[in-house]
mmCIF file of C-alpha atoms in Angstrom:
data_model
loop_
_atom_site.group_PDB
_atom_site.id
_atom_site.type_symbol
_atom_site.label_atom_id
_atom_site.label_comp_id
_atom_site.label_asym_id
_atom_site.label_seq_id
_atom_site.Cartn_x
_atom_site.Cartn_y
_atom_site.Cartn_z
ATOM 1 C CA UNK R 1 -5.701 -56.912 -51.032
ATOM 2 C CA UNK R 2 -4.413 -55.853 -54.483
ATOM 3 C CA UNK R 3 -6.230 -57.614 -57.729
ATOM 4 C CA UNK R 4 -5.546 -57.435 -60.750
ATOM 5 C CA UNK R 5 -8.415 -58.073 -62.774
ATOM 6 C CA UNK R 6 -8.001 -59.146 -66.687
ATOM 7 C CA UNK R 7 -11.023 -59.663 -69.472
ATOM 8 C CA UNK R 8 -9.554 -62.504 -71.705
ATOM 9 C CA UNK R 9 -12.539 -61.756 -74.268
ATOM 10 C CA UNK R 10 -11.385 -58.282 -75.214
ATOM 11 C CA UNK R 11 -14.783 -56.890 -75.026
ATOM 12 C CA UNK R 12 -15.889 -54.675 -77.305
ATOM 13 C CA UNK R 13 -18.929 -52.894 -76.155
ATOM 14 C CA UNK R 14 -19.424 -51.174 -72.409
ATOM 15 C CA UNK R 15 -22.838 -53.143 -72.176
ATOM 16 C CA UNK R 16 -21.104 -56.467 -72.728
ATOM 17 C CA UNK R 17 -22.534 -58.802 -69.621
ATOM 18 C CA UNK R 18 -18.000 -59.860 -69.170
ATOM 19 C CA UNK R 19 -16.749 -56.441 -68.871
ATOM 20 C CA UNK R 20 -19.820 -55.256 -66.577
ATOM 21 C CA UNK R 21 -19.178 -58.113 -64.096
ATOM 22 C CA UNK R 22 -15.397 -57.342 -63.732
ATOM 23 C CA UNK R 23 -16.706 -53.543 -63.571
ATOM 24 C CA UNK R 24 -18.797 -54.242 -60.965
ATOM 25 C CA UNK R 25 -16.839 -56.033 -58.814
ATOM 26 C CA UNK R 26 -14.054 -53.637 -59.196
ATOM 27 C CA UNK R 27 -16.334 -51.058 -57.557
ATOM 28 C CA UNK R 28 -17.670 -53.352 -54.740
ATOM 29 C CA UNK R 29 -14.234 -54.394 -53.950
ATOM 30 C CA UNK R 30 -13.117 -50.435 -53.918
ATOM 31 C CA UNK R 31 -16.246 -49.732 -51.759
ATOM 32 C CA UNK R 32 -14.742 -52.159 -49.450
ATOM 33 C CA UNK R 33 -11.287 -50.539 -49.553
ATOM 34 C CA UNK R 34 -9.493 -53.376 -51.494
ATOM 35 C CA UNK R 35 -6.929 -52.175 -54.586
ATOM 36 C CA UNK R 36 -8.336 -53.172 -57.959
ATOM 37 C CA UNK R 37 -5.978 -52.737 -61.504
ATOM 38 C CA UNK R 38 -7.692 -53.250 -64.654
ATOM 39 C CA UNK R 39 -5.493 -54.495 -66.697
ATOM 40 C CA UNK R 40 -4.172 -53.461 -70.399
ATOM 41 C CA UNK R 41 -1.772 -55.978 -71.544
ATOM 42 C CA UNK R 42 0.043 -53.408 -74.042
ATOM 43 C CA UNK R 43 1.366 -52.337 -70.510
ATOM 44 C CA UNK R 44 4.708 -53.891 -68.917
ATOM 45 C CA UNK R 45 2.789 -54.666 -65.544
ATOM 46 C CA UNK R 46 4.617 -56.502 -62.539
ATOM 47 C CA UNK R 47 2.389 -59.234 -61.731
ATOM 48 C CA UNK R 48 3.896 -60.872 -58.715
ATOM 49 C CA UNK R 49 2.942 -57.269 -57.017
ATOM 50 C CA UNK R 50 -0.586 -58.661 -57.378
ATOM 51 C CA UNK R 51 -2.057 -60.681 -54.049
ATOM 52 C CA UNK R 52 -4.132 -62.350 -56.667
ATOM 53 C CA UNK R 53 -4.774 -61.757 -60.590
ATOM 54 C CA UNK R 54 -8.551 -62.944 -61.171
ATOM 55 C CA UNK R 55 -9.331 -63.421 -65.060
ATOM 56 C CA UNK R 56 -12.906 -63.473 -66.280
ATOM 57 C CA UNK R 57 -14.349 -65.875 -69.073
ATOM 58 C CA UNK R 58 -12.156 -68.548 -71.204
ATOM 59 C CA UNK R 59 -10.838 -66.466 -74.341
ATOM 60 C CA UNK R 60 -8.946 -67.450 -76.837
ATOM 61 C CA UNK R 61 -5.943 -66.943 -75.156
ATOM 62 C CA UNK R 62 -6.883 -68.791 -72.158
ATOM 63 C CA UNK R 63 -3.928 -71.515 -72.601
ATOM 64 C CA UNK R 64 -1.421 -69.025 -72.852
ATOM 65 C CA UNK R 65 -2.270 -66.343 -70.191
ATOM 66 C CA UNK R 66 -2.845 -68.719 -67.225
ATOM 67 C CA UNK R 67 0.111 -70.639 -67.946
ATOM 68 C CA UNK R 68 2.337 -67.793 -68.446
ATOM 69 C CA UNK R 69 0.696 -65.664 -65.277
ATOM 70 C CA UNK R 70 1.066 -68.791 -63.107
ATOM 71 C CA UNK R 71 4.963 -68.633 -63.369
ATOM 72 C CA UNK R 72 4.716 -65.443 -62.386
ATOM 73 C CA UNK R 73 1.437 -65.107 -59.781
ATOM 74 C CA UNK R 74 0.393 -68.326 -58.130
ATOM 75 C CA UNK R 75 -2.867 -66.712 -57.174
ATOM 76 C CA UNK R 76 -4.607 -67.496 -60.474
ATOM 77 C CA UNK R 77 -8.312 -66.950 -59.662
ATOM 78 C CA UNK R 78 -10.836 -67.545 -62.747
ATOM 79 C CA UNK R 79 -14.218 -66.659 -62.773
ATOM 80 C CA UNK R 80 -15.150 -68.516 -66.310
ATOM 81 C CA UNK R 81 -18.549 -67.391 -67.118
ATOM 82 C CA UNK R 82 -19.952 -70.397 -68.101
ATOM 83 C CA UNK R 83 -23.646 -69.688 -69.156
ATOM 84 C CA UNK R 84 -24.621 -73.085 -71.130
ATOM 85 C CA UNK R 85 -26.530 -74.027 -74.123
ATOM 86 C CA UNK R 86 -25.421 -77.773 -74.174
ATOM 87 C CA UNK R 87 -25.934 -80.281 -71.617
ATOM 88 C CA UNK R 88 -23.171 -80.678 -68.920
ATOM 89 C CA UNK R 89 -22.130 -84.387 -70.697
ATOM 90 C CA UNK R 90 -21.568 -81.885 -74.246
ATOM 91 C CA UNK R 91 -19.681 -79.402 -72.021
ATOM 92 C CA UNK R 92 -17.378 -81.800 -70.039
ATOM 93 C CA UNK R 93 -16.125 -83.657 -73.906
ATOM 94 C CA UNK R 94 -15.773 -80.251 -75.051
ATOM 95 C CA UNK R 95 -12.959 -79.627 -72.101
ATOM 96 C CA UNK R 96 -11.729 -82.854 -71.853
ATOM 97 C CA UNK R 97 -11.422 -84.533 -75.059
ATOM 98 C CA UNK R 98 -12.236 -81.819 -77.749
ATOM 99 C CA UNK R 99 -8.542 -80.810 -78.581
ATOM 100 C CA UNK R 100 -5.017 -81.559 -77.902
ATOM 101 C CA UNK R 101 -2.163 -78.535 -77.120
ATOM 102 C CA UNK R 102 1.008 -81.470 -78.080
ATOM 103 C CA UNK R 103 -1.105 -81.690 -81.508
ATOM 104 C CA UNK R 104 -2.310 -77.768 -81.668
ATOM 105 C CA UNK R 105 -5.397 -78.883 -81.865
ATOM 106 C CA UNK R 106 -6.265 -76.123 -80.161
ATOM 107 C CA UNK R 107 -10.072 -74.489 -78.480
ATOM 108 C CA UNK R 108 -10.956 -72.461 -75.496
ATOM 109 C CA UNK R 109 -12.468 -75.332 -73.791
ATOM 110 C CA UNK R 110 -9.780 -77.911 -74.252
ATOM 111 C CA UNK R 111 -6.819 -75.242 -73.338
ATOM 112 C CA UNK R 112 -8.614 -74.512 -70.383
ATOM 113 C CA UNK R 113 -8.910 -78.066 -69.046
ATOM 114 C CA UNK R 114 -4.983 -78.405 -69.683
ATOM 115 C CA UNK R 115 -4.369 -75.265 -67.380
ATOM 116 C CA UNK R 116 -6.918 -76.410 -64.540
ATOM 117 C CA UNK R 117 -4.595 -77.614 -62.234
ATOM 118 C CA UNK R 118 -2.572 -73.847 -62.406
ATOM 119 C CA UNK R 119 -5.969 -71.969 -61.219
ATOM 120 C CA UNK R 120 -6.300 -71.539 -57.594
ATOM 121 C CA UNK R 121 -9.743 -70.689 -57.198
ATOM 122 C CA UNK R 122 -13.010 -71.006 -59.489
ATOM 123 C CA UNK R 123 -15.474 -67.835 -58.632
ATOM 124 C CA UNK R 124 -19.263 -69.037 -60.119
ATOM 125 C CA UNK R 125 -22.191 -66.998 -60.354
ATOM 126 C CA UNK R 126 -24.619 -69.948 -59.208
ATOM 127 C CA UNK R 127 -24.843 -73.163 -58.556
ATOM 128 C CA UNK R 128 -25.772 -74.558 -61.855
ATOM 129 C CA UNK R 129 -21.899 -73.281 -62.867
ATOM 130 C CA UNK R 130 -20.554 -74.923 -60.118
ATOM 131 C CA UNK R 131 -22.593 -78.341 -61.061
ATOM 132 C CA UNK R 132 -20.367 -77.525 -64.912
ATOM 133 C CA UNK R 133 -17.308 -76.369 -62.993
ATOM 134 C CA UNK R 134 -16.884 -79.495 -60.721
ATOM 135 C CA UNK R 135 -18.301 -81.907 -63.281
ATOM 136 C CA UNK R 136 -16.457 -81.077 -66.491
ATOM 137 C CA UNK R 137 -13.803 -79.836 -65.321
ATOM 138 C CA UNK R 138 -13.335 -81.894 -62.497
ATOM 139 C CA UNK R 139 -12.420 -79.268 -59.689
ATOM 140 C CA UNK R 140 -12.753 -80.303 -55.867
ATOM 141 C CA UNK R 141 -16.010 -78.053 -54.149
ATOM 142 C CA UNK R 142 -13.256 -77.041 -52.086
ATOM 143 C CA UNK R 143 -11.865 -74.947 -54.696
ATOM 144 C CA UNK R 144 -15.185 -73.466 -56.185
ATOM 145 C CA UNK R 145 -16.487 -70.486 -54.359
ATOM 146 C CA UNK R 146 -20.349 -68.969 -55.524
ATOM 147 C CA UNK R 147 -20.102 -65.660 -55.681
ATOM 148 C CA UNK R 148 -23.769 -63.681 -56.284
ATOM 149 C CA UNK R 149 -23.670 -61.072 -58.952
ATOM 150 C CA UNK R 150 -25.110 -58.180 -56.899
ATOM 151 C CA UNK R 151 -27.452 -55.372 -58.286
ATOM 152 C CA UNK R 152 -25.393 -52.483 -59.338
ATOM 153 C CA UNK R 153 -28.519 -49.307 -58.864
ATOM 154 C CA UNK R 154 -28.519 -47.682 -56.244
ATOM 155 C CA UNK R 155 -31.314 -48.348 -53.431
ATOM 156 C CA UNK R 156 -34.688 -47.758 -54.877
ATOM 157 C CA UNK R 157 -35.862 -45.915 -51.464
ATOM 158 C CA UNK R 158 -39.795 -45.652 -51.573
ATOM 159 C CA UNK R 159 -41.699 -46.786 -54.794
ATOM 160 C CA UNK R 160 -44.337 -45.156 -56.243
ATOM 161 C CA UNK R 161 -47.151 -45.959 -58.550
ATOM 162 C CA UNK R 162 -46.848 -48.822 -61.414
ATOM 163 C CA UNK R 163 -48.172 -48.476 -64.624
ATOM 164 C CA UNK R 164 -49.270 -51.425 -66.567
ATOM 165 C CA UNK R 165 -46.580 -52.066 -69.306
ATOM 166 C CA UNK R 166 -44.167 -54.684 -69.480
ATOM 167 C CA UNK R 167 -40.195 -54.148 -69.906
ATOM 168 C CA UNK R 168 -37.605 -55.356 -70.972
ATOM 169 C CA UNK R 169 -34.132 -54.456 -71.490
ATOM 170 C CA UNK R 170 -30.813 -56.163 -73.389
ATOM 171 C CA UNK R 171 -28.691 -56.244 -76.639
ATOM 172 C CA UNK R 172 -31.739 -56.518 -78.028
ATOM 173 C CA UNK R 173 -30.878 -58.352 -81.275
ATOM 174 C CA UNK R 174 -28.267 -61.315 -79.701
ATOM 175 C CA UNK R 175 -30.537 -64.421 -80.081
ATOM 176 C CA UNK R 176 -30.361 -65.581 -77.197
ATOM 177 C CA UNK R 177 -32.294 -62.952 -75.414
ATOM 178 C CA UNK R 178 -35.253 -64.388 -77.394
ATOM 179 C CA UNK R 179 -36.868 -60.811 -78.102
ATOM 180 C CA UNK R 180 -38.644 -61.942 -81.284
ATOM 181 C CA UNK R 181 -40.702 -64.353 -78.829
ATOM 182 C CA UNK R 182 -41.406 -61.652 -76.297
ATOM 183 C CA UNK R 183 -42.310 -59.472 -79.569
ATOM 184 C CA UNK R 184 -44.851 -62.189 -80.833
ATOM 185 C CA UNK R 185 -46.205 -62.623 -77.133
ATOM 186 C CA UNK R 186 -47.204 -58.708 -77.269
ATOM 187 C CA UNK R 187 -48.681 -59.203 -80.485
ATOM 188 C CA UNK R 188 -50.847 -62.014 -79.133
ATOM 189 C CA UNK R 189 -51.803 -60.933 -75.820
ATOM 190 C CA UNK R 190 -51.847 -57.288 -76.469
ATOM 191 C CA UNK R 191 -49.721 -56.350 -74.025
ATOM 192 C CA UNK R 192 -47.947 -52.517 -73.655
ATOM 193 C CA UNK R 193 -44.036 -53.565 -73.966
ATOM 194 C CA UNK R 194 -41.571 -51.731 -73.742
ATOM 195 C CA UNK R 195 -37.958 -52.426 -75.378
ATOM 196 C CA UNK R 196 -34.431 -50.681 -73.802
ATOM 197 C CA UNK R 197 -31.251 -51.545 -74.954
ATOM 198 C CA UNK R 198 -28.374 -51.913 -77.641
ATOM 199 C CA UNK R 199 -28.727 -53.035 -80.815
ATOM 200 C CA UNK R 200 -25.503 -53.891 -82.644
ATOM 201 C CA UNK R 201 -25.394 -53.089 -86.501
ATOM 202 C CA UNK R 202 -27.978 -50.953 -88.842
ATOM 203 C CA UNK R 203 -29.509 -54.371 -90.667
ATOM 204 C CA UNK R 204 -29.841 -55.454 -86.872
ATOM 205 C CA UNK R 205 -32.022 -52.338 -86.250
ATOM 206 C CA UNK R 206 -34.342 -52.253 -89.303
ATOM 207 C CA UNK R 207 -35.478 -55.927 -88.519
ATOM 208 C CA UNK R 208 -36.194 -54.865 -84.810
ATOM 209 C CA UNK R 209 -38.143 -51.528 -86.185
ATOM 210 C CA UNK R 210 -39.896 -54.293 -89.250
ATOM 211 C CA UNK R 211 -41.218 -56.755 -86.272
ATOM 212 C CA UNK R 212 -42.785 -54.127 -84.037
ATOM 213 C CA UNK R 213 -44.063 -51.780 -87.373
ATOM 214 C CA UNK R 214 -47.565 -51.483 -87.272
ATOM 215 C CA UNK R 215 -48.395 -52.242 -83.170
ATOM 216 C CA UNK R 216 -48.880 -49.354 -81.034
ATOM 217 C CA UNK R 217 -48.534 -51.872 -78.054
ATOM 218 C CA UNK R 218 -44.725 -52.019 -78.397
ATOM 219 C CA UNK R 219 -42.464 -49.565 -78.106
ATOM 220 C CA UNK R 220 -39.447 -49.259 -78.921
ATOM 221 C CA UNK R 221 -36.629 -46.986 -77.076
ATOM 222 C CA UNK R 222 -32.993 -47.289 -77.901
ATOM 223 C CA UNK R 223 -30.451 -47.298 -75.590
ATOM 224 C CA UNK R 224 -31.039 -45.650 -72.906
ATOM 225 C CA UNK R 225 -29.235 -43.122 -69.843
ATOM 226 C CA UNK R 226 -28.826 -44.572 -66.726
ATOM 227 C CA UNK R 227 -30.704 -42.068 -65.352
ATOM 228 C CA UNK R 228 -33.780 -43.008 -67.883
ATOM 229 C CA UNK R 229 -33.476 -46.621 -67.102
ATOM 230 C CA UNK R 230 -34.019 -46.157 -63.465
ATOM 231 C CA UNK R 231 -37.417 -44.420 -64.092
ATOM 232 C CA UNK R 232 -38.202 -46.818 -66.041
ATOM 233 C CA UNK R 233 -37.671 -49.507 -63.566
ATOM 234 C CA UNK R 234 -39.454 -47.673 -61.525
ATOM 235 C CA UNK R 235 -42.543 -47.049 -63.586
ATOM 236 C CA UNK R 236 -42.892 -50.491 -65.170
ATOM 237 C CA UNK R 237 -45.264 -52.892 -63.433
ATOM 238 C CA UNK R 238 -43.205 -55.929 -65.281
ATOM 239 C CA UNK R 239 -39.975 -56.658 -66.556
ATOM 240 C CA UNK R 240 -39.862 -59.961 -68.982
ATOM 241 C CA UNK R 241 -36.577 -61.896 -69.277
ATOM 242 C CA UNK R 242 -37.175 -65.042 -72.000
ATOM 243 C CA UNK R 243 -34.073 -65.905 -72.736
ATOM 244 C CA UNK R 244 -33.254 -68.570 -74.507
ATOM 245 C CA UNK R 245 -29.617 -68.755 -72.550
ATOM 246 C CA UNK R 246 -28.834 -66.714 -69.216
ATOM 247 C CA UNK R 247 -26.055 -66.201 -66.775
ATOM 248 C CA UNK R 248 -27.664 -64.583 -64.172
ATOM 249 C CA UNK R 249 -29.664 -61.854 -66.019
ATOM 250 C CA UNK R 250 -28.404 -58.240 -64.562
ATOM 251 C CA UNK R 251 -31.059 -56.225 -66.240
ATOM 252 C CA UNK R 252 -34.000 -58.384 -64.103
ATOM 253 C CA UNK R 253 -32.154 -58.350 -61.078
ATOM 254 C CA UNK R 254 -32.223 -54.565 -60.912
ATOM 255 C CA UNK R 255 -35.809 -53.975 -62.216
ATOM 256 C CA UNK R 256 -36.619 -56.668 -59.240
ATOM 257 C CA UNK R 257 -34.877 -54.416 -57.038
ATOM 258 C CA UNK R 258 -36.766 -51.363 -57.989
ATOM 259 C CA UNK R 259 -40.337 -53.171 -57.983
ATOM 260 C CA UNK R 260 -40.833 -54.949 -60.843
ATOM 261 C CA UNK R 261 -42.935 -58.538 -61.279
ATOM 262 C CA UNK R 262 -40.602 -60.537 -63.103
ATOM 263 C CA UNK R 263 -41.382 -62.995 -65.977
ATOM 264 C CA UNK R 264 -38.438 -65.151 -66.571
ATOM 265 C CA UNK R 265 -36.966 -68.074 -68.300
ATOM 266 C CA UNK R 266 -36.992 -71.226 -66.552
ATOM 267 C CA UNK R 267 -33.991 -72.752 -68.333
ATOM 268 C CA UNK R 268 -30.707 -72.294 -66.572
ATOM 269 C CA UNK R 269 -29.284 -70.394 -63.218
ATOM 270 C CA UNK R 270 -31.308 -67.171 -63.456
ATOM 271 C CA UNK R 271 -34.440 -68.691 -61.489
ATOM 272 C CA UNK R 272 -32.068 -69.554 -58.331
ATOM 273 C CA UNK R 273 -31.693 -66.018 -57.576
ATOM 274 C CA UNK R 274 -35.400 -65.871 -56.694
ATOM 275 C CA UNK R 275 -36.005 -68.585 -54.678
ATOM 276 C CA UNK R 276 -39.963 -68.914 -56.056
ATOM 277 C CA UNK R 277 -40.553 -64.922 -56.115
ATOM 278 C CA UNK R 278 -40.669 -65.267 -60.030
ATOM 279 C CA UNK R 279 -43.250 -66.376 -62.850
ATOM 280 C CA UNK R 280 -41.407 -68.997 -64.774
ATOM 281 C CA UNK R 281 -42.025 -69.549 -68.168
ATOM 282 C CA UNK R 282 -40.654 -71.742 -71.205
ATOM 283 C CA UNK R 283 -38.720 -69.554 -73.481
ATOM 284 C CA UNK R 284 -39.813 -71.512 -76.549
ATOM 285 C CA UNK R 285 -43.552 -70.864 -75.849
ATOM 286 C CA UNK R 286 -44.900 -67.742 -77.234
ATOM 287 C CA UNK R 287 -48.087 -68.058 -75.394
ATOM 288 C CA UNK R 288 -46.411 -69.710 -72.150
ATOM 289 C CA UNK R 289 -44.493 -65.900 -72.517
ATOM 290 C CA UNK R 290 -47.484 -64.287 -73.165
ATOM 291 C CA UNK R 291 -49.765 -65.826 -70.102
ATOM 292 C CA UNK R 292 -46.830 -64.846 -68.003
ATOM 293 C CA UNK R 293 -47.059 -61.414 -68.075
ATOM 294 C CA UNK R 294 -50.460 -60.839 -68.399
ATOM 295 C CA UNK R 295 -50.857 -63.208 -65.079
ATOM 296 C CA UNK R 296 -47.881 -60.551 -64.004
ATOM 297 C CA UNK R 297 -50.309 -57.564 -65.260
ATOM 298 C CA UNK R 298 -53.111 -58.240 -63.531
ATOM 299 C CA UNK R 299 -52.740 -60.616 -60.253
ATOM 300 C CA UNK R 300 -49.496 -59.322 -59.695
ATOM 301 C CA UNK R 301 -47.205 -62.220 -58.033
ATOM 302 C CA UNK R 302 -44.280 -61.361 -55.345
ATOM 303 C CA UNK R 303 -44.217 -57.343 -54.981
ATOM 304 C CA UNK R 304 -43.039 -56.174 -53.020
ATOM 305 C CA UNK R 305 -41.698 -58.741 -51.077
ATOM 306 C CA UNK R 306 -38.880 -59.395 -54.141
ATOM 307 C CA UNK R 307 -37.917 -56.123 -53.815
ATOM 308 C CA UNK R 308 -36.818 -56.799 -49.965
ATOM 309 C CA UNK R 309 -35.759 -59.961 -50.911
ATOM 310 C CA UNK R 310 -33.308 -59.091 -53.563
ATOM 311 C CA UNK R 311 -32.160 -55.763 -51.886
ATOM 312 C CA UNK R 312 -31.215 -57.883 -48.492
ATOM 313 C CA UNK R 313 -29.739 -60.535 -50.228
ATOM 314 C CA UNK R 314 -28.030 -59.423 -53.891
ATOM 315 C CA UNK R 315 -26.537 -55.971 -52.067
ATOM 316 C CA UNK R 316 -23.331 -54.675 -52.890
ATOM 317 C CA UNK R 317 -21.932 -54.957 -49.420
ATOM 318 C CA UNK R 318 -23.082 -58.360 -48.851
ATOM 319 C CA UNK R 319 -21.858 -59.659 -52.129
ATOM 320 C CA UNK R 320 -18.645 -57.528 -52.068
ATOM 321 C CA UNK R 321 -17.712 -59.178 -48.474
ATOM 322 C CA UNK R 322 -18.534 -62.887 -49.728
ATOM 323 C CA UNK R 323 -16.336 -61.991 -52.946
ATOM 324 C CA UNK R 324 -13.445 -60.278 -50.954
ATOM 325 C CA UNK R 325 -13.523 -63.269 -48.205
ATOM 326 C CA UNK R 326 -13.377 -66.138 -51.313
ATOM 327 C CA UNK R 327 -10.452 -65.136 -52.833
ATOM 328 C CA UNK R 328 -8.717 -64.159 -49.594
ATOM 329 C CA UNK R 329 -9.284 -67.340 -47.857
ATOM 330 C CA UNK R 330 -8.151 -68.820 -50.845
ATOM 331 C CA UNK R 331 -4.805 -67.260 -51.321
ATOM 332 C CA UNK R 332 -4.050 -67.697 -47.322
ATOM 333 C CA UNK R 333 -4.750 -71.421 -47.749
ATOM 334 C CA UNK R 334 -2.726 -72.031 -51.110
ATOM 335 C CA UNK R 335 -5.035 -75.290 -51.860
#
């Protein structure tokens, strides 16, 4: 199979959760032996060379590129990244009624619903974006495939000893990651956390270095290597993900992987991906946070049969063949 693979967001940063899917399936399809373009449209490119072109997220552009592509490619796939903060009623106005392309009344949502009909298969990460895919948008099951996002670390091999500090690791200052809460939590429970990760401008960085002045507790690391990251997944007894609003939550997925109790949200998708093997707590709760991973700290909770779990079942090779098998099945039926 050839793919060409296009970001309609026009990422900017490496560590931006749109361009690391599409990177990470690139490699998983390449590990399989599949052909995988990424695309720069400043290029002249021949897309009908493509056996399908699969575009990630709703842009701006959205309207445009599928219908354009479509005359071109009829093996539109779409994987739209849909990781909600409304309820699916908000979401399916918002495509269906929230904008009109005869009036230019134009919005992601709205130009995507008029170009449904031109995509031939949906890819979701879980089955709370199928539930938005088929509802709002109205697309047949039969044209939805879920699609895991699989860790991208390599095997974690034997584990050693945990220390007692609690992780976490994200662009530490988007709000929905919910770090302040997580911050206060520490604060309250006297925890040892730990913070990895990007932080976007300078005024971004002097409030995260203002809200953790003071507590010896938290620590605070910067952006790390990926060599420094895996020690630390494999050090840290907890990793805490509160968000406020999750896809799938990469960061967790990996530090589950490599033996870490995991405290997580229990609004949205990121919970199916371990099936009861993590402490669920309400993002809006400081304390509910804060009992979390001190129950994580001390009783422990899953370890280390997550680990097995999520290294038998979120594996490259197993989510590369249910990726690669989607899209081809797909193109051979032309549904």
């Amino acid at each position: 199979m050839k793919y060409a693979f296009i970001d309609s967001m026009g990422s900017l940063t490496y560590n931006n959760g749109i361009k690391m899917q599409a990177l990470m399936w690139k490699e998983v399809l390449e590990g399989i032996g599949e052909e995988v373009t990424l695309v720069n449209l400043w290029e002249d490119i021949d897309f009908s060379r493509f056996d399908a072109v699969v575009i990630f997220a709703m842009g701006a552009n959205i309207y445009k590129l599928v219908g354009n592509l479509s005359r071109i490619n009829k093996n539109i796939v779409l994987a739209p990244i849909i990781d909600p903060d409304r309820s699916d009623k908000v979401y399916r106005f918002l495509f269906r009624r929230y904008g009109s392309t005869r009036l230019a009344l134009s919005n992601h949502f709205h130009d995507l619903w008029t170009v449904r009909d031109k995509v031939r298969l949906w890819l979701v990460r879980s089955e709370q974006e199928r539930h938005y895919v088929n509802y709002c948008l109205g697309i047949p099951h039969g044209r939805i495939a879920k699609v895991p996002l699989n860790y991208r670390v390599p095997d974690a091999g034997v584990i050693g000893r945990k220390e007692d500090y609690c992780l976490h690791v994200s662009r530490l200052d988007a709000p929905n990651k919910n770090v302040r809460r997580l911050v206060d939590a520490a604060k309250r429970y006297g925890f040892r956390l730990k913070l990895a990760g990007h932080v976007f401008g300078e005024k971004e960085k002097a409030e995260l270095h203002d809200m953790i002045s003071g507590y010896g507790n938290i620590e605070y690391l910067g952006e790390v290597s990926e060599g420094r990251l895996l020690e630390l997944y494999r050090s840290a007894k907890v990793f805490a993900l509160p968000s406020l609003r999750e896809g799938v939550g990469m960061a967790a997925l990996e530090a589950a992987a490599y033996g870490c109790e995991i405290v997580l949200t229990d609004v949205g998708a990121p919970k199916e991906y371990y099936e009861g093997r993590a402490i669920l707590v309400n993002p809006k709760s400081v304390d509910d946070i804060g009992r979390g991973v001190m129950k994580a700290l001390k009783e422990g909770y899953s370890q280390p049969e997550l680990s097995e779990f999520v290294q038998h079942n979120y594996n490259s090779k197993c989510c590369s063949v249910i990726l690669n098998e989607s899209i081809m099945n797909a193109v051979r039926m032309k549904c």
